[in-house]
XYZ file of N, CA and C in Angstrom:
381
model
N -0.399 -17.279 -27.994
C 0.265 -16.773 -26.677
C 0.962 -15.481 -26.813
N 0.515 -14.524 -26.039
C 0.944 -13.229 -26.060
C 2.367 -13.107 -25.372
N 3.350 -12.468 -25.897
C 4.591 -12.172 -25.360
C 4.889 -10.684 -25.197
N 5.285 -10.229 -23.983
C 5.591 -8.825 -23.971
C 7.078 -8.611 -23.859
N 7.532 -7.729 -24.903
C 9.032 -7.489 -24.836
C 9.334 -5.936 -24.677
N 10.081 -5.759 -23.600
C 10.398 -4.415 -23.218
C 11.608 -3.840 -23.724
N 11.836 -2.622 -23.716
C 13.192 -1.974 -24.160
C 13.073 -0.587 -23.566
N 14.369 -0.068 -23.494
C 14.639 1.399 -23.099
C 15.133 1.710 -21.740
N 15.353 0.680 -20.829
C 15.909 0.975 -19.621
C 17.353 1.564 -19.759
N 17.930 1.875 -18.585
C 19.166 2.321 -18.607
C 19.598 3.087 -17.359
N 20.860 3.790 -17.330
C 21.319 4.524 -16.242
C 21.335 6.052 -16.743
N 20.717 6.829 -15.828
C 20.740 8.357 -16.053
C 20.878 9.039 -14.839
N 21.215 10.286 -14.992
C 21.337 11.197 -13.868
C 20.004 11.754 -13.349
N 19.836 12.189 -12.156
C 18.759 12.896 -11.736
C 18.246 14.139 -12.704
N 17.019 14.165 -12.944
C 16.559 15.178 -13.822
C 16.499 14.787 -15.266
N 17.010 13.715 -15.645
C 17.012 13.274 -17.109
C 15.686 12.543 -17.442
N 15.559 12.086 -18.618
C 14.438 11.537 -19.083
C 14.852 10.063 -19.676
N 13.779 9.153 -19.644
C 13.939 7.909 -20.359
C 12.680 7.474 -20.890
N 12.741 6.758 -21.953
C 11.418 6.225 -22.523
C 11.406 4.653 -22.586
N 10.556 4.125 -21.886
C 10.429 2.637 -22.008
C 9.270 2.167 -23.004
N 9.474 1.102 -23.621
C 8.552 0.639 -24.601
C 8.343 -0.756 -24.316
N 7.087 -1.295 -24.658
C 6.609 -2.643 -24.512
C 5.772 -2.982 -25.668
N 6.202 -4.047 -26.353
C 5.431 -4.565 -27.559
C 4.845 -5.925 -27.159
N 3.505 -5.928 -27.478
C 2.729 -7.167 -27.224
C 2.587 -7.930 -28.531
N 3.392 -9.039 -28.698
C 3.279 -9.744 -29.896
C 2.005 -10.751 -29.786
N 1.453 -10.963 -30.886
C 0.347 -11.875 -31.021
C -0.891 -11.348 -30.168
N -0.960 -10.036 -30.053
C -2.010 -9.468 -29.354
C -3.173 -9.126 -30.361
N -4.367 -9.921 -30.313
C -5.403 -9.776 -31.367
C -6.570 -9.083 -30.789
N -6.701 -9.044 -29.416
C -7.959 -8.316 -28.837
C -7.868 -6.995 -28.857
N -9.012 -6.307 -28.960
C -9.221 -4.787 -28.803
C -9.826 -4.341 -27.490
N -9.736 -5.314 -26.536
C -10.272 -4.931 -25.183
C -9.141 -5.450 -24.207
N -8.306 -4.476 -23.756
C -7.282 -4.882 -22.872
C -6.785 -3.550 -22.069
N -5.984 -3.803 -20.997
C -5.332 -2.817 -20.286
C -3.756 -3.140 -20.375
N -3.011 -2.122 -20.570
C -1.563 -2.370 -20.579
C -1.003 -1.325 -19.538
N -0.076 -1.845 -18.768
C 0.324 -1.105 -17.476
C 1.856 -1.281 -17.352
N 2.317 -0.414 -16.533
C 3.676 -0.426 -15.922
C 3.757 -0.517 -14.479
N 4.586 -1.422 -13.974
C 4.701 -1.613 -12.528
C 6.208 -1.531 -12.265
N 6.563 -1.259 -11.049
C 8.053 -1.226 -10.840
C 8.323 -1.806 -9.425
N 9.432 -2.366 -9.200
C 9.833 -2.986 -7.907
C 11.267 -2.858 -7.647
N 11.572 -2.642 -6.360
C 12.956 -2.657 -5.886
C 13.028 -3.670 -4.817
N 14.255 -4.153 -4.543
C 14.430 -5.296 -3.721
C 13.872 -4.855 -2.225
N 13.172 -5.922 -1.748
C 12.551 -5.714 -0.325
C 11.310 -4.942 -0.277
N 10.824 -4.487 -1.502
C 9.591 -3.678 -1.509
C 8.572 -4.346 -2.271
N 7.239 -3.934 -2.035
C 6.184 -4.421 -2.920
C 6.232 -3.855 -4.218
N 5.637 -4.622 -5.214
C 5.456 -4.060 -6.604
C 4.601 -2.792 -6.557
N 4.985 -1.725 -7.257
C 4.214 -0.534 -7.257
C 3.659 -0.221 -8.537
N 2.464 0.189 -8.632
C 1.727 0.581 -9.796
C 2.335 1.828 -10.288
N 2.695 2.065 -11.645
C 3.241 3.219 -12.168
C 2.166 3.841 -13.047
N 1.665 3.139 -14.089
C 0.760 3.855 -14.923
C 0.137 2.684 -15.849
N -1.180 3.144 -16.294
C -1.885 2.255 -17.208
C -2.644 2.913 -18.220
N -3.093 2.128 -19.341
C -3.956 2.727 -20.379
C -4.783 1.602 -20.768
N -6.102 1.962 -20.921
C -7.064 0.900 -21.289
C -7.609 1.225 -22.696
N -8.031 0.043 -23.336
C -8.740 0.111 -24.589
C -9.795 -0.908 -24.748
N -11.001 -0.515 -25.160
C -11.308 0.706 -25.806
C -11.543 1.951 -24.877
N -11.321 3.127 -25.382
C -11.561 4.339 -24.514
C -10.248 5.098 -24.323
N -9.159 4.411 -24.123
C -7.867 5.185 -23.969
C -7.690 5.817 -22.614
N -8.504 5.421 -21.603
C -8.363 6.004 -20.309
C -6.983 5.712 -19.730
N -6.387 6.679 -18.963
C -5.132 6.500 -18.385
C -5.275 6.634 -16.793
N -4.165 6.037 -16.178
C -4.170 6.059 -14.716
C -2.685 6.182 -14.287
N -2.433 6.906 -13.239
C -1.032 6.937 -12.740
C -0.869 6.778 -11.298
N 0.268 6.333 -10.935
C 0.523 6.210 -9.490
C 0.838 7.658 -8.971
N 0.559 7.914 -7.765
C 0.707 9.251 -7.130
C 2.194 9.755 -7.244
N 3.140 8.822 -7.085
C 4.523 9.211 -7.035
C 5.129 9.621 -8.451
N 4.332 9.315 -9.532
C 4.853 9.745 -10.860
C 4.031 10.602 -11.613
N 2.814 10.903 -11.030
C 1.862 11.776 -11.751
C 2.464 13.241 -11.987
N 2.312 13.564 -13.210
C 2.950 14.957 -13.682
C 4.324 14.735 -14.129
N 4.965 13.560 -14.052
C 6.301 13.434 -14.556
C 6.385 12.359 -15.634
N 5.462 11.362 -15.473
C 5.530 10.185 -16.319
C 4.230 10.358 -17.254
N 4.354 9.874 -18.446
C 3.296 9.750 -19.304
C 3.223 8.407 -20.143
N 2.069 7.817 -20.087
C 1.887 6.517 -20.847
C 1.181 6.870 -22.161
N 1.557 6.063 -23.197
C 0.880 6.222 -24.526
C 0.774 4.891 -25.091
N -0.084 4.837 -26.004
C -0.345 3.543 -26.789
C -0.199 3.620 -28.235
N 0.403 2.738 -28.898
C 0.504 2.619 -30.280
C -0.394 1.441 -30.717
N -1.591 1.806 -31.118
C -2.529 0.618 -31.473
C -2.098 -0.238 -32.485
N -1.516 0.279 -33.645
C -1.004 -0.456 -34.794
C 0.119 -1.309 -34.463
N 1.032 -0.835 -33.643
C 2.167 -1.720 -33.279
C 1.853 -2.548 -31.993
N 0.682 -2.313 -31.454
C 0.333 -3.150 -30.300
C 1.430 -2.950 -29.184
N 1.752 -1.642 -28.998
C 2.849 -1.296 -27.993
C 2.376 -0.202 -27.042
N 2.984 -0.091 -25.911
C 2.854 0.934 -24.955
C 4.129 1.437 -24.579
N 4.122 2.956 -24.428
C 5.352 3.465 -24.093
C 5.188 4.219 -22.834
N 6.345 4.398 -22.083
C 6.227 5.239 -20.765
C 7.310 6.176 -20.838
N 6.950 7.459 -21.030
C 7.896 8.571 -21.113
C 8.034 9.014 -19.654
N 9.337 9.057 -19.297
C 9.713 9.334 -17.863
C 10.605 10.531 -17.867
N 10.070 11.618 -17.268
C 10.797 12.839 -17.204
C 11.147 13.220 -15.819
N 12.116 14.133 -15.596
C 12.449 14.618 -14.335
C 12.720 13.456 -13.456
N 13.415 12.463 -13.727
C 13.714 11.289 -12.986
C 14.397 11.556 -11.614
N 14.054 10.812 -10.634
C 14.684 11.009 -9.331
C 15.280 9.705 -8.917
N 16.206 9.754 -7.969
C 16.835 8.565 -7.527
C 15.858 7.477 -7.067
N 14.827 7.978 -6.452
C 13.733 7.127 -5.979
C 12.888 6.344 -7.027
N 13.108 6.795 -8.252
C 12.549 6.096 -9.396
C 13.303 4.811 -9.750
N 14.560 4.571 -9.310
C 15.221 3.502 -9.572
C 14.512 2.261 -9.203
N 14.445 1.310 -10.071
C 13.713 0.060 -9.948
C 13.677 -0.742 -11.234
N 13.279 -1.958 -11.122
C 12.995 -2.778 -12.270
C 11.464 -2.505 -12.780
N 11.491 -2.101 -13.942
C 10.047 -1.648 -14.476
C 9.589 -2.816 -15.406
N 8.389 -3.205 -15.099
C 7.781 -4.361 -15.891
C 6.508 -3.929 -16.446
N 6.395 -4.436 -17.796
C 5.118 -4.220 -18.500
C 4.125 -5.375 -18.212
N 2.853 -4.923 -18.216
C 1.822 -5.982 -17.917
C 0.608 -5.753 -18.827
N -0.129 -6.818 -19.091
C -1.255 -6.874 -20.035
C -2.334 -7.570 -19.362
N -3.496 -6.959 -19.449
C -4.764 -7.639 -18.844
C -5.765 -7.693 -20.128
N -6.115 -9.035 -20.461
C -7.102 -9.346 -21.466
C -8.301 -10.096 -20.822
N -9.559 -9.650 -20.993
C -9.973 -8.450 -21.534
C -9.898 -7.305 -20.520
N -10.246 -6.027 -20.987
C -10.209 -4.826 -20.120
C -11.056 -5.163 -18.948
N -10.547 -4.586 -17.819
C -11.257 -4.710 -16.514
C -11.647 -3.278 -16.005
N -12.511 -3.187 -14.991
C -12.874 -1.921 -14.472
C -11.753 -1.102 -14.081
N -11.953 0.240 -14.316
C -10.755 1.199 -14.030
C -10.228 1.085 -12.592
N -11.142 0.838 -11.643
C -10.738 0.876 -10.308
C -9.823 -0.269 -9.895
N -9.698 -1.305 -10.803
C -8.827 -2.409 -10.450
C -7.464 -2.408 -11.282
N -7.181 -1.280 -12.051
C -6.025 -1.253 -12.775
C -4.710 -1.238 -11.983
N -4.888 -0.827 -10.738
C -3.582 -0.716 -9.894
C -3.255 -2.035 -9.201
N -4.074 -2.993 -9.312
C -3.895 -4.332 -8.632
C -3.073 -5.214 -9.711
N -1.901 -5.696 -9.378
C -1.111 -6.450 -10.219
C -1.623 -7.850 -10.432
N -2.437 -8.311 -9.519
C -3.012 -9.626 -9.591
C -3.883 -9.839 -10.886
N -4.495 -8.758 -11.305
C -5.388 -8.845 -12.473
C -4.857 -9.042 -13.915
N -3.454 -8.762 -13.934
C -2.838 -8.941 -15.205
C -2.491 -10.375 -15.551
N -2.709 -10.752 -16.928
C -2.456 -12.031 -17.218
C -1.012 -12.257 -17.771
N -0.476 -11.173 -18.400
C 0.873 -11.369 -18.982
C 1.807 -10.304 -18.491
N 3.137 -10.705 -18.442
C 4.100 -9.741 -17.824
C 5.315 -9.914 -18.797
N 6.037 -8.713 -18.831
C 7.293 -8.613 -19.590
C 8.507 -9.043 -18.689
N 9.602 -9.171 -19.150
C 10.782 -9.659 -18.442
C 11.332 -8.688 -17.469
N 11.049 -7.367 -17.635
C 11.447 -6.323 -16.825
C 12.744 -5.563 -17.299
N 12.838 -4.349 -16.967
C 13.915 -3.469 -17.499
C 14.370 -2.594 -16.320
N 15.658 -2.655 -16.112
C 16.282 -1.943 -15.045
C 16.403 -0.453 -15.394
N 15.903 0.438 -14.502
C 16.141 1.832 -14.632
C 16.820 2.338 -13.372
N 18.010 2.957 -13.636
C 18.825 3.534 -12.502
C 18.995 4.973 -12.584
N 18.710 5.625 -11.593
C 18.767 7.069 -11.542
C 19.861 7.462 -10.410
N 20.912 7.975 -10.776
C 21.908 8.199 -9.823
C 22.907 9.190 -10.382
N 23.550 9.982 -9.458
C 24.435 11.058 -9.837
C 25.929 10.448 -9.533
């Protein structure tokens, strides 16, 4: 059974940076997609970013493109989300998600295709 453990959330001022990490324990497959979604109360879950293996392709949500970067640590079975130039509207609970096996690129933004989810990490951006 795969478990996703997240770390790195917190409280920062606008313009600051944060790095989220997600480690997938017991992940033995080499075909998967790891993604980040975020959600605020009263709103739908929003796709943030994803990376797929094999291949290493990446995808980003429109609201974070150019500011956030997703990366993968194959050895540690981890994915990181580097968030730069944070804005108050980035405030949300960020959740890591894993899809096994890898699915077509066009479906990476669909939260329903992911098999496993992390517990969520709060990110608050405020002055």
